[in-house]
Amino acid sequence: DAGVIQSPRHEVTEMGQEVTLRCKPISGHDYLFWYRQTMMRGLELLIYFNNNVPIDDSGMPEDRFSAKMPNASFSTLKIQPSEPRDSAVYFCASSFSLDRGYTGELFFGEGSRLTVL
Amino acid sequence: SQQGEEDPQALSIQEGENATMNCSYKTSINNLQWYRQNSGRGLVHLILIRSNEREKHSGRLRVTLDTSKKSSSLLITASRAADTASYFCATASRGYSTLTFGKGTMLLVSP
């Protein structure tokens, strides 16, 4: 299994530009999570999906952030317009449904390191 | 806000020594998990302990859970330089499908 695949691994952009981060979850997983990691705030949950439906986006910092999951094998996190304070590592993770008795082990991608100048 | 808080924030030991990291949390949980993160990489699941379990082993890892004190510990025995990483505890609260992570303990194992 290829694991959770994220792209790009690194992105450097200028303030005001649109940024799109991509994620391919593990096949068969029905939960997908987007986390953001910074030194100051640690790992923060931004949004999560169940069966491609957004369940909780209360962690999305502002309207500049949006996420979609058009099908079971693809999700995007978009920032428009980007700001320097958005600089962080963004992780995508997937897991099986808890309703199937799975207790919520997350499988993480390698992350997308975003730098906004 | 973080549910779990790890202690210490950083730990430096020699190869062969044991490393103990602690995690405290605030609300009732369904399970508690430990993850490792190598520098520049994603998090990797290490071990999960359910709220009705008190101790669990996996290889050189031993995890304990004390729900009365809302705390857990991760013990790595006979540490190796390759164990150098950040270690995070994460809690799955009852009724929620998400994990809340602490800020982690940075472990440095010197040869």
mmCIF file of C-alpha atoms in Angstrom:
data_model
loop_
_atom_site.group_PDB
_atom_site.id
_atom_site.type_symbol
_atom_site.label_atom_id
_atom_site.label_comp_id
_atom_site.label_asym_id
_atom_site.label_seq_id
_atom_site.Cartn_x
_atom_site.Cartn_y
_atom_site.Cartn_z
ATOM 1 C CA ASP A 1 0.000 0.000 0.000
ATOM 2 C CA ALA A 2 1.352 3.424 -0.969
ATOM 3 C CA GLY A 3 0.084 5.153 2.131
ATOM 4 C CA VAL A 4 -1.366 8.653 2.229
ATOM 5 C CA ILE A 5 0.103 10.756 -0.561
ATOM 6 C CA GLN A 6 0.376 14.522 -0.317
ATOM 7 C CA SER A 7 1.551 17.076 -2.843
ATOM 8 C CA PRO A 8 3.411 19.302 -3.093
ATOM 9 C CA ARG A 9 5.960 18.445 -0.391
ATOM 10 C CA HIS A 10 7.209 22.017 -0.368
ATOM 11 C CA GLU A 11 5.562 25.205 -1.549
ATOM 12 C CA VAL A 12 6.998 28.711 -1.413
ATOM 13 C CA THR A 13 4.662 31.476 -2.500
ATOM 14 C CA GLU A 14 4.119 35.175 -2.083
ATOM 15 C CA MET A 15 1.469 36.776 0.042
ATOM 16 C CA GLY A 16 -1.816 37.055 -1.774
ATOM 17 C CA GLN A 17 -1.301 34.040 -3.999
ATOM 18 C CA GLU A 18 -3.625 31.045 -4.064
ATOM 19 C CA VAL A 19 -2.275 27.799 -2.647
ATOM 20 C CA THR A 20 -3.739 24.358 -3.289
ATOM 21 C CA LEU A 21 -2.612 21.327 -1.320
ATOM 22 C CA ARG A 22 -3.592 17.842 -2.424
ATOM 23 C CA CYS A 23 -4.134 14.529 -0.684
ATOM 24 C CA LYS A 24 -4.807 10.962 -1.755
ATOM 25 C CA PRO A 25 -5.952 8.860 1.214
ATOM 26 C CA ILE A 26 -5.422 5.142 1.673
ATOM 27 C CA SER A 27 -7.888 3.150 -0.384
ATOM 28 C CA GLY A 28 -10.811 1.933 1.723
ATOM 29 C CA HIS A 29 -10.423 4.534 4.445
ATOM 30 C CA ASP A 30 -13.588 6.531 4.928
ATOM 31 C CA TYR A 31 -12.301 9.293 7.191
ATOM 32 C CA LEU A 32 -9.976 12.039 5.988
ATOM 33 C CA PHE A 33 -8.447 14.719 8.195
ATOM 34 C CA TRP A 34 -6.494 17.901 7.499
ATOM 35 C CA TYR A 35 -4.133 19.045 10.268
ATOM 36 C CA ARG A 36 -1.793 22.022 10.469
ATOM 37 C CA GLN A 37 1.439 21.906 12.489
ATOM 38 C CA THR A 38 3.380 24.906 13.779
ATOM 39 C CA MET A 39 5.908 25.271 16.553
ATOM 40 C CA MET A 40 3.676 27.650 18.443
ATOM 41 C CA ARG A 41 0.354 25.824 18.220
ATOM 42 C CA GLY A 42 1.349 22.219 17.610
ATOM 43 C CA LEU A 43 -1.006 20.020 15.602
ATOM 44 C CA GLU A 44 -4.391 21.586 14.944
ATOM 45 C CA LEU A 45 -7.310 19.838 13.293
ATOM 46 C CA LEU A 46 -8.650 21.994 10.485
ATOM 47 C CA ILE A 47 -11.430 19.881 8.995
ATOM 48 C CA TYR A 48 -12.429 16.272 8.566
ATOM 49 C CA PHE A 49 -14.566 14.306 6.129
ATOM 50 C CA ASN A 50 -16.521 11.086 6.461
ATOM 51 C CA ASN A 51 -17.448 9.333 3.225
ATOM 52 C CA ASN A 52 -16.441 12.486 1.312
ATOM 53 C CA VAL A 53 -18.797 14.695 3.355
ATOM 54 C CA PRO A 54 -17.331 17.497 5.508
ATOM 55 C CA ILE A 55 -18.313 16.791 9.102
ATOM 56 C CA ASP A 56 -16.586 19.478 11.136
ATOM 57 C CA ASP A 57 -14.760 22.510 9.747
ATOM 58 C CA SER A 58 -14.696 24.475 12.983
ATOM 59 C CA GLY A 59 -10.897 24.363 12.962
ATOM 60 C CA MET A 60 -10.594 26.195 9.668
ATOM 61 C CA PRO A 61 -9.060 29.506 10.700
ATOM 62 C CA GLU A 62 -10.762 31.845 8.261
ATOM 63 C CA ASP A 63 -12.866 32.071 5.146
ATOM 64 C CA ARG A 64 -9.626 32.157 3.212
ATOM 65 C CA PHE A 65 -9.385 28.415 3.851
ATOM 66 C CA SER A 66 -11.552 25.892 2.030
ATOM 67 C CA ALA A 67 -11.431 22.120 1.609
ATOM 68 C CA LYS A 68 -13.127 19.706 -0.751
ATOM 69 C CA MET A 69 -13.334 15.978 -1.211
ATOM 70 C CA PRO A 70 -14.925 15.330 -4.621
ATOM 71 C CA ASN A 71 -14.416 11.564 -4.358
ATOM 72 C CA ALA A 72 -13.063 8.910 -2.021
ATOM 73 C CA SER A 73 -9.538 9.124 -3.402
ATOM 74 C CA PHE A 74 -8.855 12.855 -3.499
ATOM 75 C CA SER A 75 -9.057 15.931 -1.311
ATOM 76 C CA THR A 76 -7.791 19.491 -1.590
ATOM 77 C CA LEU A 77 -7.104 22.250 0.901
ATOM 78 C CA LYS A 78 -7.074 25.704 -0.643
ATOM 79 C CA ILE A 79 -5.884 28.992 0.816
ATOM 80 C CA GLN A 80 -6.882 32.123 -1.043
ATOM 81 C CA PRO A 81 -5.378 34.634 -0.543
ATOM 82 C CA SER A 82 -2.398 33.288 1.385
ATOM 83 C CA GLU A 83 -0.725 35.253 4.197
ATOM 84 C CA PRO A 84 2.657 34.850 5.938
ATOM 85 C CA ARG A 85 0.925 33.546 9.091
ATOM 86 C CA ASP A 86 -0.340 30.580 7.061
ATOM 87 C CA SER A 87 3.222 29.263 6.901
ATOM 88 C CA ALA A 88 3.140 25.795 8.448
ATOM 89 C CA VAL A 89 3.266 22.110 7.641
ATOM 90 C CA TYR A 90 -0.114 20.801 6.509
ATOM 91 C CA PHE A 91 -0.839 17.125 7.059
ATOM 92 C CA CYS A 92 -3.503 14.928 5.592
ATOM 93 C CA ALA A 93 -4.439 11.731 7.431
ATOM 94 C CA SER A 94 -6.945 8.969 6.807
ATOM 95 C CA SER A 95 -8.508 6.188 8.840
ATOM 96 C CA PHE A 96 -11.226 3.556 8.904
ATOM 97 C CA SER A 97 -14.645 4.357 10.267
ATOM 98 C CA LEU A 98 -15.040 3.983 14.005
ATOM 99 C CA ASP A 99 -18.446 2.414 13.357
ATOM 100 C CA ARG A 100 -16.684 -0.635 11.978
ATOM 101 C CA GLY A 101 -15.027 -1.120 15.322
ATOM 102 C CA TYR A 102 -11.811 0.560 14.299
ATOM 103 C CA THR A 103 -10.521 2.670 17.069
ATOM 104 C CA GLY A 104 -9.247 5.613 15.161
ATOM 105 C CA GLU A 105 -5.618 4.966 14.268
ATOM 106 C CA LEU A 106 -4.604 7.695 11.836
ATOM 107 C CA PHE A 107 -2.298 7.201 8.875
ATOM 108 C CA PHE A 108 -0.488 10.424 8.024
ATOM 109 C CA GLY A 109 1.023 11.671 4.812
ATOM 110 C CA GLU A 110 4.481 13.214 4.776
ATOM 111 C CA GLY A 111 3.042 16.716 4.853
ATOM 112 C CA SER A 112 3.189 19.832 2.693
ATOM 113 C CA ARG A 113 5.516 22.510 4.024
ATOM 114 C CA LEU A 114 4.104 25.910 3.067
ATOM 115 C CA THR A 115 6.106 29.122 3.232
ATOM 116 C CA VAL A 116 4.307 32.363 2.441
ATOM 117 C CA LEU A 117 6.658 35.301 1.920
ATOM 118 C CA SER B 1 -6.910 23.656 22.381
ATOM 119 C CA GLN B 2 -4.731 20.664 23.200
ATOM 120 C CA GLN B 3 -6.342 17.839 25.128
ATOM 121 C CA GLY B 4 -3.120 16.030 25.894
ATOM 122 C CA GLU B 5 -0.024 17.634 27.343
ATOM 123 C CA GLU B 6 3.272 15.770 27.212
ATOM 124 C CA ASP B 7 6.004 15.987 29.796
ATOM 125 C CA PRO B 8 8.896 16.600 29.536
ATOM 126 C CA GLN B 9 9.034 18.863 26.497
ATOM 127 C CA ALA B 10 12.502 17.546 25.717
ATOM 128 C CA LEU B 11 14.510 14.546 26.872
ATOM 129 C CA SER B 12 18.138 13.692 26.177
ATOM 130 C CA ILE B 13 19.540 10.244 27.004
ATOM 131 C CA GLN B 14 22.295 7.821 26.016
ATOM 132 C CA GLU B 15 21.811 4.742 23.896
ATOM 133 C CA GLY B 16 20.771 1.781 25.998
ATOM 134 C CA GLU B 17 18.960 3.879 28.591
ATOM 135 C CA ASN B 18 15.207 3.872 29.046
ATOM 136 C CA ALA B 19 13.077 6.855 28.065
ATOM 137 C CA THR B 20 9.836 7.729 29.806
ATOM 138 C CA MET B 21 7.372 10.293 28.528
ATOM 139 C CA ASN B 22 4.163 11.315 30.212
ATOM 140 C CA CYS B 23 0.855 12.610 28.933
ATOM 141 C CA SER B 24 -1.971 14.232 30.849
ATOM 142 C CA TYR B 25 -5.426 14.955 29.500
ATOM 143 C CA LYS B 26 -8.564 16.674 30.677
ATOM 144 C CA THR B 27 -11.753 14.921 29.587
ATOM 145 C CA SER B 28 -13.032 11.346 29.449
ATOM 146 C CA ILE B 29 -11.556 9.340 26.613
ATOM 147 C CA ASN B 30 -12.379 6.322 24.501
ATOM 148 C CA ASN B 31 -8.718 5.573 23.831
ATOM 149 C CA LEU B 32 -5.288 7.163 23.935
ATOM 150 C CA GLN B 33 -2.686 6.772 21.217
ATOM 151 C CA TRP B 34 1.014 7.493 20.893
ATOM 152 C CA TYR B 35 2.652 8.638 17.674
ATOM 153 C CA ARG B 36 6.248 9.237 16.614
ATOM 154 C CA GLN B 37 7.416 11.940 14.221
ATOM 155 C CA ASN B 38 10.890 11.948 12.741
ATOM 156 C CA SER B 39 12.234 15.310 11.645
ATOM 157 C CA GLY B 40 10.577 16.475 8.429
ATOM 158 C CA ARG B 41 8.270 13.461 8.238
ATOM 159 C CA GLY B 42 4.658 12.608 8.978
ATOM 160 C CA LEU B 43 3.414 11.088 12.215
ATOM 161 C CA VAL B 44 3.503 7.339 12.607
ATOM 162 C CA HIS B 45 1.176 5.434 14.920
ATOM 163 C CA LEU B 46 2.978 3.490 17.645
ATOM 164 C CA ILE B 47 0.435 2.059 20.043
ATOM 165 C CA LEU B 48 -3.153 2.457 21.189
ATOM 166 C CA ILE B 49 -4.548 1.811 24.655
ATOM 167 C CA ARG B 50 -8.280 1.685 25.346
ATOM 168 C CA SER B 51 -9.898 3.333 28.340
ATOM 169 C CA ASN B 52 -10.559 -0.062 29.961
ATOM 170 C CA GLU B 53 -6.923 -1.146 29.667
ATOM 171 C CA ARG B 54 -4.165 -0.291 32.137
ATOM 172 C CA GLU B 55 -1.031 -1.437 30.365
ATOM 173 C CA LYS B 56 0.021 -2.475 26.889
ATOM 174 C CA HIS B 57 3.274 -3.652 25.336
ATOM 175 C CA SER B 58 4.605 -3.572 21.803
ATOM 176 C CA GLY B 59 8.210 -4.590 21.293
ATOM 177 C CA ARG B 60 10.350 -2.143 23.298
ATOM 178 C CA LEU B 61 7.337 0.077 24.015
ATOM 179 C CA ARG B 62 5.258 -0.048 27.166
ATOM 180 C CA VAL B 63 2.253 2.196 27.649
ATOM 181 C CA THR B 64 0.284 2.658 30.841
ATOM 182 C CA LEU B 65 -3.006 4.432 31.351
ATOM 183 C CA ASP B 66 -4.454 5.740 34.597
ATOM 184 C CA THR B 67 -7.937 7.054 33.899
ATOM 185 C CA SER B 68 -8.418 8.171 37.512
ATOM 186 C CA LYS B 69 -5.462 10.529 37.130
ATOM 187 C CA LYS B 70 -6.154 11.203 33.454
ATOM 188 C CA SER B 71 -2.586 10.349 32.568
ATOM 189 C CA SER B 72 -0.552 7.978 30.440
ATOM 190 C CA SER B 73 3.116 7.144 30.122
ATOM 191 C CA LEU B 74 5.195 5.793 27.267
ATOM 192 C CA LEU B 75 8.332 3.854 28.138
ATOM 193 C CA ILE B 76 10.915 3.036 25.486
ATOM 194 C CA THR B 77 13.376 0.463 26.790
ATOM 195 C CA ALA B 78 16.975 0.036 25.632
ATOM 196 C CA SER B 79 16.788 3.143 23.466
ATOM 197 C CA ARG B 80 18.662 3.472 20.191
ATOM 198 C CA ALA B 81 19.853 6.485 18.224
ATOM 199 C CA ALA B 82 17.098 5.684 15.717
ATOM 200 C CA ASP B 83 14.512 6.416 18.427
ATOM 201 C CA THR B 84 15.432 10.100 18.176
ATOM 202 C CA ALA B 85 12.145 11.788 17.260
ATOM 203 C CA SER B 86 9.204 13.699 18.674
ATOM 204 C CA TYR B 87 6.564 11.666 20.456
ATOM 205 C CA PHE B 88 2.937 12.748 20.695
ATOM 206 C CA CYS B 89 0.017 11.478 22.672
ATOM 207 C CA ALA B 90 -3.430 11.800 21.144
ATOM 208 C CA THR B 91 -6.794 11.281 22.755
ATOM 209 C CA ALA B 92 -10.021 10.058 21.227
ATOM 210 C CA SER B 93 -12.825 11.514 23.305
ATOM 211 C CA ARG B 94 -16.102 9.695 23.732
ATOM 212 C CA GLY B 95 -18.570 10.454 20.996
ATOM 213 C CA TYR B 96 -16.031 12.130 18.747
ATOM 214 C CA SER B 97 -14.389 10.796 15.611
ATOM 215 C CA THR B 98 -11.281 12.941 15.922
ATOM 216 C CA LEU B 99 -7.966 12.795 17.740
ATOM 217 C CA THR B 100 -6.593 15.716 19.719
ATOM 218 C CA PHE B 101 -2.815 15.882 19.910
ATOM 219 C CA GLY B 102 -0.479 17.255 22.540
ATOM 220 C CA LYS B 103 2.581 19.336 21.652
ATOM 221 C CA GLY B 104 4.931 16.414 21.986
ATOM 222 C CA THR B 105 8.167 15.384 23.675
ATOM 223 C CA MET B 106 11.394 15.722 21.705
ATOM 224 C CA LEU B 107 13.612 12.728 22.452
ATOM 225 C CA LEU B 108 17.311 12.786 21.617
ATOM 226 C CA VAL B 109 19.207 9.526 21.956
ATOM 227 C CA SER B 110 22.958 9.928 21.710
ATOM 228 C CA PRO B 111 25.250 7.081 20.630
#
